[in-house]
Amino acid sequence: MENSVAEEPKTYSVLVVEDDPHTAELLTYNLSEAGFQVFNAEDGLSALHKLDIVVVDLIICDVMMPEMDGFALRDRINQDLVMREIPFIFLTAKSTAEDQILGLGMGVDEYVTKPFDPEVLLARVHAVLRRHEIYARVARLDPLTKLLNRQTLQREIERELARIKRYPAVATLVFLDIDEFKQVNDKYGHAAGDHALGHLASALTKDIRTVDIVGRYGGEEFILYFPETPEDIGRRIIERMHSTFQQLSESDGAGPLTFSAGLVEAPRDGEDFTTLCNRADAAMYRAKKQGKAQVLVWRPEMAPQSEAG
Ligand SMILES: [Mg+2]
């Protein structure tokens, strides 16, 4: 089961980048009627500004625009690891073969020429989104636990951290690691180790909200991120997950297994992914040293793990 984010029925948001007011209005009308949340930008620069403050599922972009045209905008987007994954459709009167080859060569999904039929455009939008869902789903997940993989985890948390810089809020980040995992593998075999990881994945996703982020950082290490959640509530959630994990793993013969966890609150304990992870990791390391099977909140006197040895 995936971190339940993808299971929710979803309203897609689209950014329409178009300098011609009539076309922009027509697109906005048709997309809104089809249930999309529509954002507008009248050229490449204002599109970049918009993408800095909203998360969109799709971009429909004109080519001929003042300031920064569509090709220049696509160039900029290609340099950004997060933005270049957003589905992208050129919608333009530039209809020569050269234009279309140039546009499609920039890694976009569709190149639609004007004049266009709104119904056909909508069908293309849905086709593009369907393709992305399938590819993106596979690329985002850790194959064993079906939680987010390391790259996606980091990308989604960074996006959230950028958001709380603009709209201040607290969040909790947790770094956790299964205790004595090596012994499980050595004593009971790697299949038992895989089962343990599966039980942990179930425990970590049992009662989470759709906004929560859960992923496998590597090996037996996991990271969780709870938006709008102060330290004390985050701690209670993790403790509940810990007892669920003990119960689930107990049924397997190798258990009951435990984990140690370190917890930080953003932005109090850090504003970027690396700082928060290092500090949560340091708190997790301290939890291990103090006898494992516990959750510790990071405190400034806890040395980073590298210094603690
Ligand atoms: Mg134009």
PDB file of C-alpha atoms and ligand atoms in Angstrom:
ATOM      1  CA  MET A   1       0.000   0.000   0.000  1.00  0.00           C
ATOM      2  CA  GLU A   2       1.315   3.401  -0.855  1.00  0.00           C
ATOM      3  CA  ASN A   3       1.488   6.261   1.562  1.00  0.00           C
ATOM      4  CA  SER A   4      -2.187   7.020   1.082  1.00  0.00           C
ATOM      5  CA  VAL A   5      -1.526  10.294  -0.744  1.00  0.00           C
ATOM      6  CA  ALA A   6      -2.085   8.717  -4.166  1.00  0.00           C
ATOM      7  CA  GLU A   7      -5.277   6.904  -3.119  1.00  0.00           C
ATOM      8  CA  GLU A   8      -7.245  10.132  -2.638  1.00  0.00           C
ATOM      9  CA  PRO A   9      -9.523  11.356  -5.399  1.00  0.00           C
ATOM     10  CA  LYS A  10      -7.788  14.418  -6.592  1.00  0.00           C
ATOM     11  CA  THR A  11      -8.441  17.869  -7.953  1.00  0.00           C
ATOM     12  CA  TYR A  12      -5.730  18.706 -10.461  1.00  0.00           C
ATOM     13  CA  SER A  13      -4.275  22.159 -10.631  1.00  0.00           C
ATOM     14  CA  VAL A  14      -3.019  23.656 -13.860  1.00  0.00           C
ATOM     15  CA  LEU A  15      -0.954  26.718 -14.651  1.00  0.00           C
ATOM     16  CA  VAL A  16      -2.001  28.444 -17.876  1.00  0.00           C
ATOM     17  CA  VAL A  17       0.830  30.584 -19.270  1.00  0.00           C
ATOM     18  CA  GLU A  18      -0.703  32.729 -21.984  1.00  0.00           C
ATOM     19  CA  ASP A  19      -0.355  36.422 -22.886  1.00  0.00           C
ATOM     20  CA  ASP A  20      -3.467  36.646 -25.056  1.00  0.00           C
ATOM     21  CA  PRO A  21      -6.380  37.473 -22.722  1.00  0.00           C
ATOM     22  CA  HIS A  22      -9.001  35.874 -24.932  1.00  0.00           C
ATOM     23  CA  THR A  23      -7.185  32.524 -25.176  1.00  0.00           C
ATOM     24  CA  ALA A  24      -6.378  32.621 -21.452  1.00  0.00           C
ATOM     25  CA  GLU A  25     -10.024  33.193 -20.654  1.00  0.00           C
ATOM     26  CA  LEU A  26     -11.174  30.392 -22.957  1.00  0.00           C
ATOM     27  CA  LEU A  27      -8.685  27.946 -21.421  1.00  0.00           C
ATOM     28  CA  THR A  28      -9.533  28.978 -17.885  1.00  0.00           C
ATOM     29  CA  TYR A  29     -13.226  28.547 -18.568  1.00  0.00           C
ATOM     30  CA  ASN A  30     -12.887  25.089 -20.137  1.00  0.00           C
ATOM     31  CA  LEU A  31     -10.451  23.758 -17.560  1.00  0.00           C
ATOM     32  CA  SER A  32     -12.500  25.083 -14.631  1.00  0.00           C
ATOM     33  CA  GLU A  33     -15.627  23.493 -16.098  1.00  0.00           C
ATOM     34  CA  ALA A  34     -13.719  20.200 -16.250  1.00  0.00           C
ATOM     35  CA  GLY A  35     -12.908  20.477 -12.536  1.00  0.00           C
ATOM     36  CA  PHE A  36      -9.382  21.855 -12.664  1.00  0.00           C
ATOM     37  CA  GLN A  37      -8.063  24.502 -10.323  1.00  0.00           C
ATOM     38  CA  VAL A  38      -6.582  27.077 -12.704  1.00  0.00           C
ATOM     39  CA  PHE A  39      -3.726  29.514 -12.107  1.00  0.00           C
ATOM     40  CA  ASN A  40      -2.738  32.092 -14.698  1.00  0.00           C
ATOM     41  CA  ALA A  41       0.489  33.746 -15.775  1.00  0.00           C
ATOM     42  CA  GLU A  42       0.917  36.102 -18.719  1.00  0.00           C
ATOM     43  CA  ASP A  43       4.530  35.268 -19.566  1.00  0.00           C
ATOM     44  CA  GLY A  44       7.500  33.102 -18.593  1.00  0.00           C
ATOM     45  CA  LEU A  45       8.737  35.294 -15.773  1.00  0.00           C
ATOM     46  CA  SER A  46       5.385  35.548 -14.046  1.00  0.00           C
ATOM     47  CA  ALA A  47       5.006  31.768 -14.534  1.00  0.00           C
ATOM     48  CA  LEU A  48       8.278  31.170 -12.663  1.00  0.00           C
ATOM     49  CA  HIS A  49       7.089  33.485  -9.921  1.00  0.00           C
ATOM     50  CA  LYS A  50       3.804  31.583  -9.717  1.00  0.00           C
ATOM     51  CA  LEU A  51       5.557  28.195  -9.623  1.00  0.00           C
ATOM     52  CA  ASP A  52       7.520  29.485  -6.676  1.00  0.00           C
ATOM     53  CA  ILE A  53       4.361  29.855  -4.598  1.00  0.00           C
ATOM     54  CA  VAL A  54       1.952  27.190  -5.843  1.00  0.00           C
ATOM     55  CA  VAL A  55       2.319  23.497  -6.633  1.00  0.00           C
ATOM     56  CA  VAL A  56       0.689  22.538  -9.941  1.00  0.00           C
ATOM     57  CA  ASP A  57       0.058  19.207 -11.657  1.00  0.00           C
ATOM     58  CA  LEU A  58       0.268  20.501 -15.199  1.00  0.00           C
ATOM     59  CA  ILE A  59       1.493  23.493 -17.204  1.00  0.00           C
ATOM     60  CA  ILE A  60      -0.110  24.629 -20.478  1.00  0.00           C
ATOM     61  CA  CYS A  61       2.167  27.158 -22.100  1.00  0.00           C
ATOM     62  CA  ASP A  62       2.019  29.515 -25.049  1.00  0.00           C
ATOM     63  CA  VAL A  63       5.261  30.127 -26.967  1.00  0.00           C
ATOM     64  CA  MET A  64       5.056  33.719 -28.213  1.00  0.00           C
ATOM     65  CA  MET A  65       4.944  35.993 -25.163  1.00  0.00           C
ATOM     66  CA  PRO A  66       6.666  39.212 -24.042  1.00  0.00           C
ATOM     67  CA  GLU A  67       9.588  39.213 -21.573  1.00  0.00           C
ATOM     68  CA  MET A  68      10.254  35.469 -21.398  1.00  0.00           C
ATOM     69  CA  ASP A  69       8.710  33.323 -24.156  1.00  0.00           C
ATOM     70  CA  GLY A  70       7.572  29.707 -23.824  1.00  0.00           C
ATOM     71  CA  PHE A  71      10.791  28.141 -25.120  1.00  0.00           C
ATOM     72  CA  ALA A  72      12.861  30.232 -22.705  1.00  0.00           C
ATOM     73  CA  LEU A  73      10.544  29.265 -19.850  1.00  0.00           C
ATOM     74  CA  ARG A  74      10.904  25.581 -20.746  1.00  0.00           C
ATOM     75  CA  ASP A  75      14.700  26.042 -20.768  1.00  0.00           C
ATOM     76  CA  ARG A  76      14.580  27.397 -17.228  1.00  0.00           C
ATOM     77  CA  ILE A  77      12.241  24.646 -16.063  1.00  0.00           C
ATOM     78  CA  ASN A  78      14.591  22.006 -17.489  1.00  0.00           C
ATOM     79  CA  GLN A  79      17.280  23.223 -15.094  1.00  0.00           C
ATOM     80  CA  ASP A  80      15.090  22.570 -12.059  1.00  0.00           C
ATOM     81  CA  LEU A  81      14.870  18.976 -10.805  1.00  0.00           C
ATOM     82  CA  VAL A  82      11.418  19.404  -9.292  1.00  0.00           C
ATOM     83  CA  MET A  83       9.756  21.602 -11.925  1.00  0.00           C
ATOM     84  CA  ARG A  84      10.913  19.583 -14.925  1.00  0.00           C
ATOM     85  CA  GLU A  85       8.864  16.624 -13.691  1.00  0.00           C
ATOM     86  CA  ILE A  86       5.620  18.607 -14.005  1.00  0.00           C
ATOM     87  CA  PRO A  87       3.590  17.555 -17.091  1.00  0.00           C
ATOM     88  CA  PHE A  88       3.910  20.272 -19.748  1.00  0.00           C
ATOM     89  CA  ILE A  89       1.987  21.089 -22.924  1.00  0.00           C
ATOM     90  CA  PHE A  90       2.916  23.740 -25.469  1.00  0.00           C
ATOM     91  CA  LEU A  91      -0.133  25.435 -26.983  1.00  0.00           C
ATOM     92  CA  THR A  92       0.948  27.777 -29.724  1.00  0.00           C
ATOM     93  CA  ALA A  93       0.388  29.306 -33.152  1.00  0.00           C
ATOM     94  CA  LYS A  94       3.989  28.473 -34.025  1.00  0.00           C
ATOM     95  CA  SER A  95       3.079  25.490 -36.132  1.00  0.00           C
ATOM     96  CA  THR A  96       5.956  24.803 -38.528  1.00  0.00           C
ATOM     97  CA  ALA A  97       7.651  21.416 -38.412  1.00  0.00           C
ATOM     98  CA  GLU A  98      10.804  23.111 -37.056  1.00  0.00           C
ATOM     99  CA  ASP A  99       8.870  24.723 -34.209  1.00  0.00           C
ATOM    100  CA  GLN A 100       7.208  21.460 -33.241  1.00  0.00           C
ATOM    101  CA  ILE A 101      10.450  19.502 -33.374  1.00  0.00           C
ATOM    102  CA  LEU A 102      12.176  22.165 -31.292  1.00  0.00           C
ATOM    103  CA  GLY A 103       9.381  22.219 -28.702  1.00  0.00           C
ATOM    104  CA  LEU A 104       9.051  18.444 -28.372  1.00  0.00           C
ATOM    105  CA  GLY A 105      12.838  18.197 -28.161  1.00  0.00           C
ATOM    106  CA  MET A 106      12.680  20.196 -24.941  1.00  0.00           C
ATOM    107  CA  GLY A 107      11.190  17.247 -23.085  1.00  0.00           C
ATOM    108  CA  VAL A 108       7.565  18.374 -23.059  1.00  0.00           C
ATOM    109  CA  ASP A 109       4.597  16.001 -23.249  1.00  0.00           C
ATOM    110  CA  GLU A 110       2.534  17.522 -26.050  1.00  0.00           C
ATOM    111  CA  TYR A 111       2.800  20.226 -28.676  1.00  0.00           C
ATOM    112  CA  VAL A 112      -0.647  21.497 -29.651  1.00  0.00           C
ATOM    113  CA  THR A 113      -1.083  24.100 -32.374  1.00  0.00           C
ATOM    114  CA  LYS A 114      -3.590  26.959 -32.489  1.00  0.00           C
ATOM    115  CA  PRO A 115      -6.354  27.233 -33.433  1.00  0.00           C
ATOM    116  CA  PHE A 116      -7.300  24.393 -31.117  1.00  0.00           C
ATOM    117  CA  ASP A 117     -10.459  22.510 -30.198  1.00  0.00           C
ATOM    118  CA  PRO A 118     -10.986  22.853 -26.417  1.00  0.00           C
ATOM    119  CA  GLU A 119     -12.491  19.351 -26.195  1.00  0.00           C
ATOM    120  CA  VAL A 120      -9.502  17.768 -27.919  1.00  0.00           C
ATOM    121  CA  LEU A 121      -7.102  19.760 -25.762  1.00  0.00           C
ATOM    122  CA  LEU A 122      -8.900  18.494 -22.664  1.00  0.00           C
ATOM    123  CA  ALA A 123      -8.609  14.918 -23.919  1.00  0.00           C
ATOM    124  CA  ARG A 124      -4.873  15.452 -24.408  1.00  0.00           C
ATOM    125  CA  VAL A 125      -4.581  16.918 -20.898  1.00  0.00           C
ATOM    126  CA  HIS A 126      -6.176  13.809 -19.430  1.00  0.00           C
ATOM    127  CA  ALA A 127      -3.988  11.524 -21.530  1.00  0.00           C
ATOM    128  CA  VAL A 128      -0.858  13.332 -20.362  1.00  0.00           C
ATOM    129  CA  LEU A 129      -1.920  13.148 -16.717  1.00  0.00           C
ATOM    130  CA  ARG A 130      -2.700   9.430 -17.021  1.00  0.00           C
ATOM    131  CA  ARG A 131       0.730   8.686 -18.480  1.00  0.00           C
ATOM    132  CA  HIS A 132       2.425  10.670 -15.741  1.00  0.00           C
ATOM    133  CA  GLU A 133       0.490   8.962 -12.982  1.00  0.00           C
ATOM    134  CA  ILE A 134       1.668   5.553 -14.127  1.00  0.00           C
ATOM    135  CA  TYR A 135       5.303   6.468 -14.692  1.00  0.00           C
ATOM    136  CA  ALA A 136       5.513   8.744 -11.683  1.00  0.00           C
ATOM    137  CA  ARG A 137       3.988   6.155  -9.354  1.00  0.00           C
ATOM    138  CA  VAL A 138       6.601   3.554 -10.192  1.00  0.00           C
ATOM    139  CA  ALA A 139       9.480   6.011 -10.094  1.00  0.00           C
ATOM    140  CA  ARG A 140       8.423   7.476  -6.738  1.00  0.00           C
ATOM    141  CA  LEU A 141       8.233   4.332  -4.653  1.00  0.00           C
ATOM    142  CA  ASP A 142      10.643   2.074  -2.860  1.00  0.00           C
ATOM    143  CA  PRO A 143       9.947  -1.326  -4.458  1.00  0.00           C
ATOM    144  CA  LEU A 144      10.054  -3.351  -1.211  1.00  0.00           C
ATOM    145  CA  THR A 145       8.013  -1.221   1.209  1.00  0.00           C
ATOM    146  CA  LYS A 146       5.957   0.763  -1.342  1.00  0.00           C
ATOM    147  CA  LEU A 147       6.763   3.856   0.692  1.00  0.00           C
ATOM    148  CA  LEU A 148       8.311   6.881  -0.998  1.00  0.00           C
ATOM    149  CA  ASN A 149      11.888   6.291  -2.081  1.00  0.00           C
ATOM    150  CA  ARG A 150      14.768   8.443  -0.874  1.00  0.00           C
ATOM    151  CA  GLN A 151      14.759  10.928  -3.761  1.00  0.00           C
ATOM    152  CA  THR A 152      11.016  11.496  -3.649  1.00  0.00           C
ATOM    153  CA  LEU A 153      11.045  11.746   0.119  1.00  0.00           C
ATOM    154  CA  GLN A 154      13.663  14.479   0.032  1.00  0.00           C
ATOM    155  CA  ARG A 155      11.934  16.317  -2.814  1.00  0.00           C
ATOM    156  CA  GLU A 156       8.526  16.300  -1.093  1.00  0.00           C
ATOM    157  CA  ILE A 157       9.927  17.399   2.271  1.00  0.00           C
ATOM    158  CA  GLU A 158      11.953  20.183   0.638  1.00  0.00           C
ATOM    159  CA  ARG A 159       8.797  21.375  -1.063  1.00  0.00           C
ATOM    160  CA  GLU A 160       6.997  21.457   2.301  1.00  0.00           C
ATOM    161  CA  LEU A 161       9.898  23.267   3.980  1.00  0.00           C
ATOM    162  CA  ALA A 162       9.854  25.884   1.226  1.00  0.00           C
ATOM    163  CA  ARG A 163       6.142  26.325   1.842  1.00  0.00           C
ATOM    164  CA  ILE A 164       6.483  26.928   5.591  1.00  0.00           C
ATOM    165  CA  LYS A 165       9.103  29.574   4.904  1.00  0.00           C
ATOM    166  CA  ARG A 166       6.430  31.548   3.088  1.00  0.00           C
ATOM    167  CA  TYR A 167       3.476  30.607   5.251  1.00  0.00           C
ATOM    168  CA  PRO A 168       4.888  30.032   8.739  1.00  0.00           C
ATOM    169  CA  ALA A 169       3.791  26.791  10.396  1.00  0.00           C
ATOM    170  CA  VAL A 170       5.361  24.089  12.546  1.00  0.00           C
ATOM    171  CA  ALA A 171       6.117  20.577  11.356  1.00  0.00           C
ATOM    172  CA  THR A 172       7.727  17.490  12.831  1.00  0.00           C
ATOM    173  CA  LEU A 173      10.412  15.426  11.102  1.00  0.00           C
ATOM    174  CA  VAL A 174      11.350  11.987  12.430  1.00  0.00           C
ATOM    175  CA  PHE A 175      14.338   9.800  11.628  1.00  0.00           C
ATOM    176  CA  LEU A 176      13.949   6.195  12.712  1.00  0.00           C
ATOM    177  CA  ASP A 177      15.890   2.983  12.492  1.00  0.00           C
ATOM    178  CA  ILE A 178      14.918  -0.606  13.371  1.00  0.00           C
ATOM    179  CA  ASP A 179      16.834  -1.898  16.411  1.00  0.00           C
ATOM    180  CA  GLU A 180      19.041  -4.988  15.989  1.00  0.00           C
ATOM    181  CA  PHE A 181      18.035  -5.286  12.342  1.00  0.00           C
ATOM    182  CA  LYS A 182      21.307  -6.929  11.382  1.00  0.00           C
ATOM    183  CA  GLN A 183      20.618  -9.696  13.908  1.00  0.00           C
ATOM    184  CA  VAL A 184      17.197 -10.339  12.371  1.00  0.00           C
ATOM    185  CA  ASN A 185      18.835 -10.860   8.990  1.00  0.00           C
ATOM    186  CA  ASP A 186      21.709 -12.941  10.400  1.00  0.00           C
ATOM    187  CA  LYS A 187      19.570 -15.106  12.639  1.00  0.00           C
ATOM    188  CA  TYR A 188      16.375 -15.559  10.639  1.00  0.00           C
ATOM    189  CA  GLY A 189      17.454 -14.812   7.068  1.00  0.00           C
ATOM    190  CA  HIS A 190      16.820 -11.967   4.663  1.00  0.00           C
ATOM    191  CA  ALA A 191      13.191 -12.939   4.067  1.00  0.00           C
ATOM    192  CA  ALA A 192      12.547 -12.268   7.766  1.00  0.00           C
ATOM    193  CA  GLY A 193      14.324  -8.933   7.377  1.00  0.00           C
ATOM    194  CA  ASP A 194      12.060  -8.075   4.440  1.00  0.00           C
ATOM    195  CA  HIS A 195       9.007  -9.057   6.481  1.00  0.00           C
ATOM    196  CA  ALA A 196      10.138  -6.784   9.299  1.00  0.00           C
ATOM    197  CA  LEU A 197      10.463  -3.893   6.842  1.00  0.00           C
ATOM    198  CA  GLY A 198       6.962  -4.647   5.592  1.00  0.00           C
ATOM    199  CA  HIS A 199       5.564  -4.629   9.126  1.00  0.00           C
ATOM    200  CA  LEU A 200       7.244  -1.319   9.808  1.00  0.00           C
ATOM    201  CA  ALA A 201       5.821   0.150   6.590  1.00  0.00           C
ATOM    202  CA  SER A 202       2.343  -0.948   7.712  1.00  0.00           C
ATOM    203  CA  ALA A 203       2.828   0.537  11.169  1.00  0.00           C
ATOM    204  CA  LEU A 204       4.060   3.841   9.751  1.00  0.00           C
ATOM    205  CA  THR A 205       1.132   4.234   7.365  1.00  0.00           C
ATOM    206  CA  LYS A 206      -1.680   2.872   9.520  1.00  0.00           C
ATOM    207  CA  ASP A 207      -3.217   6.093  10.814  1.00  0.00           C
ATOM    208  CA  ILE A 208      -1.487   8.840   8.882  1.00  0.00           C
ATOM    209  CA  ARG A 209      -3.171  11.762   7.167  1.00  0.00           C
ATOM    210  CA  THR A 210      -2.926  12.234   3.424  1.00  0.00           C
ATOM    211  CA  VAL A 211      -0.657  15.258   3.956  1.00  0.00           C
ATOM    212  CA  ASP A 212       1.922  13.256   5.914  1.00  0.00           C
ATOM    213  CA  ILE A 213       5.083  12.120   4.149  1.00  0.00           C
ATOM    214  CA  VAL A 214       6.580   8.690   4.857  1.00  0.00           C
ATOM    215  CA  GLY A 215       9.536   7.158   3.077  1.00  0.00           C
ATOM    216  CA  ARG A 216      12.432   4.759   3.224  1.00  0.00           C
ATOM    217  CA  TYR A 217      15.683   6.658   3.503  1.00  0.00           C
ATOM    218  CA  GLY A 218      17.816   3.560   2.991  1.00  0.00           C
ATOM    219  CA  GLY A 219      18.405   0.113   4.552  1.00  0.00           C
ATOM    220  CA  GLU A 220      16.331   0.021   7.743  1.00  0.00           C
ATOM    221  CA  GLU A 221      16.151   3.822   8.058  1.00  0.00           C
ATOM    222  CA  PHE A 222      12.913   5.726   7.532  1.00  0.00           C
ATOM    223  CA  ILE A 223      11.910   9.366   7.581  1.00  0.00           C
ATOM    224  CA  LEU A 224       8.501  10.811   8.382  1.00  0.00           C
ATOM    225  CA  TYR A 225       7.310  14.380   8.027  1.00  0.00           C
ATOM    226  CA  PHE A 226       4.119  15.634   9.655  1.00  0.00           C
ATOM    227  CA  PRO A 227       2.950  19.084   8.504  1.00  0.00           C
ATOM    228  CA  GLU A 228       1.157  21.334  11.022  1.00  0.00           C
ATOM    229  CA  THR A 229       2.360  19.140  13.864  1.00  0.00           C
ATOM    230  CA  PRO A 230       4.267  20.330  16.943  1.00  0.00           C
ATOM    231  CA  GLU A 231       6.873  18.168  18.675  1.00  0.00           C
ATOM    232  CA  ASP A 232       4.649  16.741  21.441  1.00  0.00           C
ATOM    233  CA  ILE A 233       1.959  15.529  19.046  1.00  0.00           C
ATOM    234  CA  GLY A 234       4.562  14.151  16.636  1.00  0.00           C
ATOM    235  CA  ARG A 235       6.083  12.235  19.509  1.00  0.00           C
ATOM    236  CA  ARG A 236       2.764  10.660  20.456  1.00  0.00           C
ATOM    237  CA  ILE A 237       2.146   9.594  16.867  1.00  0.00           C
ATOM    238  CA  ILE A 238       5.549   7.893  16.680  1.00  0.00           C
ATOM    239  CA  GLU A 239       5.051   6.155  20.012  1.00  0.00           C
ATOM    240  CA  ARG A 240       1.746   4.781  18.768  1.00  0.00           C
ATOM    241  CA  MET A 241       3.446   3.574  15.567  1.00  0.00           C
ATOM    242  CA  HIS A 242       6.102   1.944  17.721  1.00  0.00           C
ATOM    243  CA  SER A 243       3.607  -0.197  19.613  1.00  0.00           C
ATOM    244  CA  THR A 244       1.863  -1.121  16.353  1.00  0.00           C
ATOM    245  CA  PHE A 245       5.235  -2.207  14.945  1.00  0.00           C
ATOM    246  CA  GLN A 246       5.942  -4.338  18.019  1.00  0.00           C
ATOM    247  CA  GLN A 247       2.545  -6.029  17.727  1.00  0.00           C
ATOM    248  CA  LEU A 248       2.848  -6.683  13.987  1.00  0.00           C
ATOM    249  CA  SER A 249       6.396  -8.017  14.190  1.00  0.00           C
ATOM    250  CA  GLU A 250       5.618 -10.207  17.184  1.00  0.00           C
ATOM    251  CA  SER A 251       3.450 -12.460  15.019  1.00  0.00           C
ATOM    252  CA  ASP A 252       6.501 -13.396  12.949  1.00  0.00           C
ATOM    253  CA  GLY A 253       8.793 -15.288  15.284  1.00  0.00           C
ATOM    254  CA  ALA A 254      11.633 -12.797  14.846  1.00  0.00           C
ATOM    255  CA  GLY A 255       9.803 -10.202  16.931  1.00  0.00           C
ATOM    256  CA  PRO A 256       8.706  -8.270  18.780  1.00  0.00           C
ATOM    257  CA  LEU A 257      10.977  -5.775  17.098  1.00  0.00           C
ATOM    258  CA  THR A 258      11.532  -2.183  18.155  1.00  0.00           C
ATOM    259  CA  PHE A 259      12.902   0.991  16.624  1.00  0.00           C
ATOM    260  CA  SER A 260      14.743   4.041  17.871  1.00  0.00           C
ATOM    261  CA  ALA A 261      13.667   7.448  16.665  1.00  0.00           C
ATOM    262  CA  GLY A 262      14.939  11.016  16.743  1.00  0.00           C
ATOM    263  CA  LEU A 263      12.552  13.902  16.309  1.00  0.00           C
ATOM    264  CA  VAL A 264      12.964  17.553  15.331  1.00  0.00           C
ATOM    265  CA  GLU A 265      10.481  20.372  15.000  1.00  0.00           C
ATOM    266  CA  ALA A 266      10.738  22.712  12.004  1.00  0.00           C
ATOM    267  CA  PRO A 267      11.538  25.547  11.738  1.00  0.00           C
ATOM    268  CA  ARG A 268      12.700  25.674  15.384  1.00  0.00           C
ATOM    269  CA  ASP A 269      15.386  23.008  14.966  1.00  0.00           C
ATOM    270  CA  GLY A 270      16.339  23.813  11.384  1.00  0.00           C
ATOM    271  CA  GLU A 271      14.933  25.134   8.140  1.00  0.00           C
ATOM    272  CA  ASP A 272      16.487  22.868   5.531  1.00  0.00           C
ATOM    273  CA  PHE A 273      16.301  19.152   4.857  1.00  0.00           C
ATOM    274  CA  THR A 274      19.958  18.381   5.615  1.00  0.00           C
ATOM    275  CA  THR A 275      20.075  20.207   8.963  1.00  0.00           C
ATOM    276  CA  LEU A 276      16.813  18.667  10.117  1.00  0.00           C
ATOM    277  CA  CYS A 277      17.859  15.150   9.073  1.00  0.00           C
ATOM    278  CA  ASN A 278      21.286  15.430  10.703  1.00  0.00           C
ATOM    279  CA  ARG A 279      19.739  16.603  13.957  1.00  0.00           C
ATOM    280  CA  ALA A 280      16.978  14.011  13.951  1.00  0.00           C
ATOM    281  CA  ASP A 281      19.672  11.431  13.184  1.00  0.00           C
ATOM    282  CA  ALA A 282      21.750  12.677  16.144  1.00  0.00           C
ATOM    283  CA  ALA A 283      18.725  12.328  18.437  1.00  0.00           C
ATOM    284  CA  MET A 284      18.087   8.838  17.027  1.00  0.00           C
ATOM    285  CA  TYR A 285      21.700   7.910  17.709  1.00  0.00           C
ATOM    286  CA  ARG A 286      21.325   9.112  21.298  1.00  0.00           C
ATOM    287  CA  ALA A 287      18.163   7.003  21.642  1.00  0.00           C
ATOM    288  CA  LYS A 288      20.167   3.955  20.510  1.00  0.00           C
ATOM    289  CA  LYS A 289      22.906   4.701  23.052  1.00  0.00           C
ATOM    290  CA  GLN A 290      20.362   5.077  25.840  1.00  0.00           C
ATOM    291  CA  GLY A 291      18.995   1.568  25.356  1.00  0.00           C
ATOM    292  CA  LYS A 292      17.009   1.686  22.077  1.00  0.00           C
ATOM    293  CA  ALA A 293      13.217   1.267  21.672  1.00  0.00           C
ATOM    294  CA  GLN A 294      12.560   4.931  22.371  1.00  0.00           C
ATOM    295  CA  VAL A 295      11.864   8.317  20.815  1.00  0.00           C
ATOM    296  CA  LEU A 296      14.056  11.308  21.667  1.00  0.00           C
ATOM    297  CA  VAL A 297      13.573  14.929  20.703  1.00  0.00           C
ATOM    298  CA  TRP A 298      16.747  16.648  19.471  1.00  0.00           C
ATOM    299  CA  ARG A 299      18.416  19.084  21.866  1.00  0.00           C
ATOM    300  CA  PRO A 300      21.295  21.429  20.933  1.00  0.00           C
ATOM    301  CA  GLU A 301      23.656  19.641  23.348  1.00  0.00           C
ATOM    302  CA  MET A 302      23.341  16.436  21.291  1.00  0.00           C
ATOM    303  CA  ALA A 303      26.419  16.260  19.114  1.00  0.00           C
ATOM    304  CA  PRO A 304      25.952  15.365  15.466  1.00  0.00           C
ATOM    305  CA  GLN A 305      26.408  11.643  14.946  1.00  0.00           C
ATOM    306  CA  SER A 306      29.742  12.128  13.198  1.00  0.00           C
ATOM    307  CA  GLU A 307      31.161  13.849  16.300  1.00  0.00           C
ATOM    308  CA  ALA A 308      29.590  11.330  18.687  1.00  0.00           C
ATOM    309  CA  GLY A 309      31.458   8.577  16.850  1.00  0.00           C
TER     310      GLY A 309
HETATM  311 MG    MG B   1       1.198  34.593 -27.276  1.00  0.00          MG
END
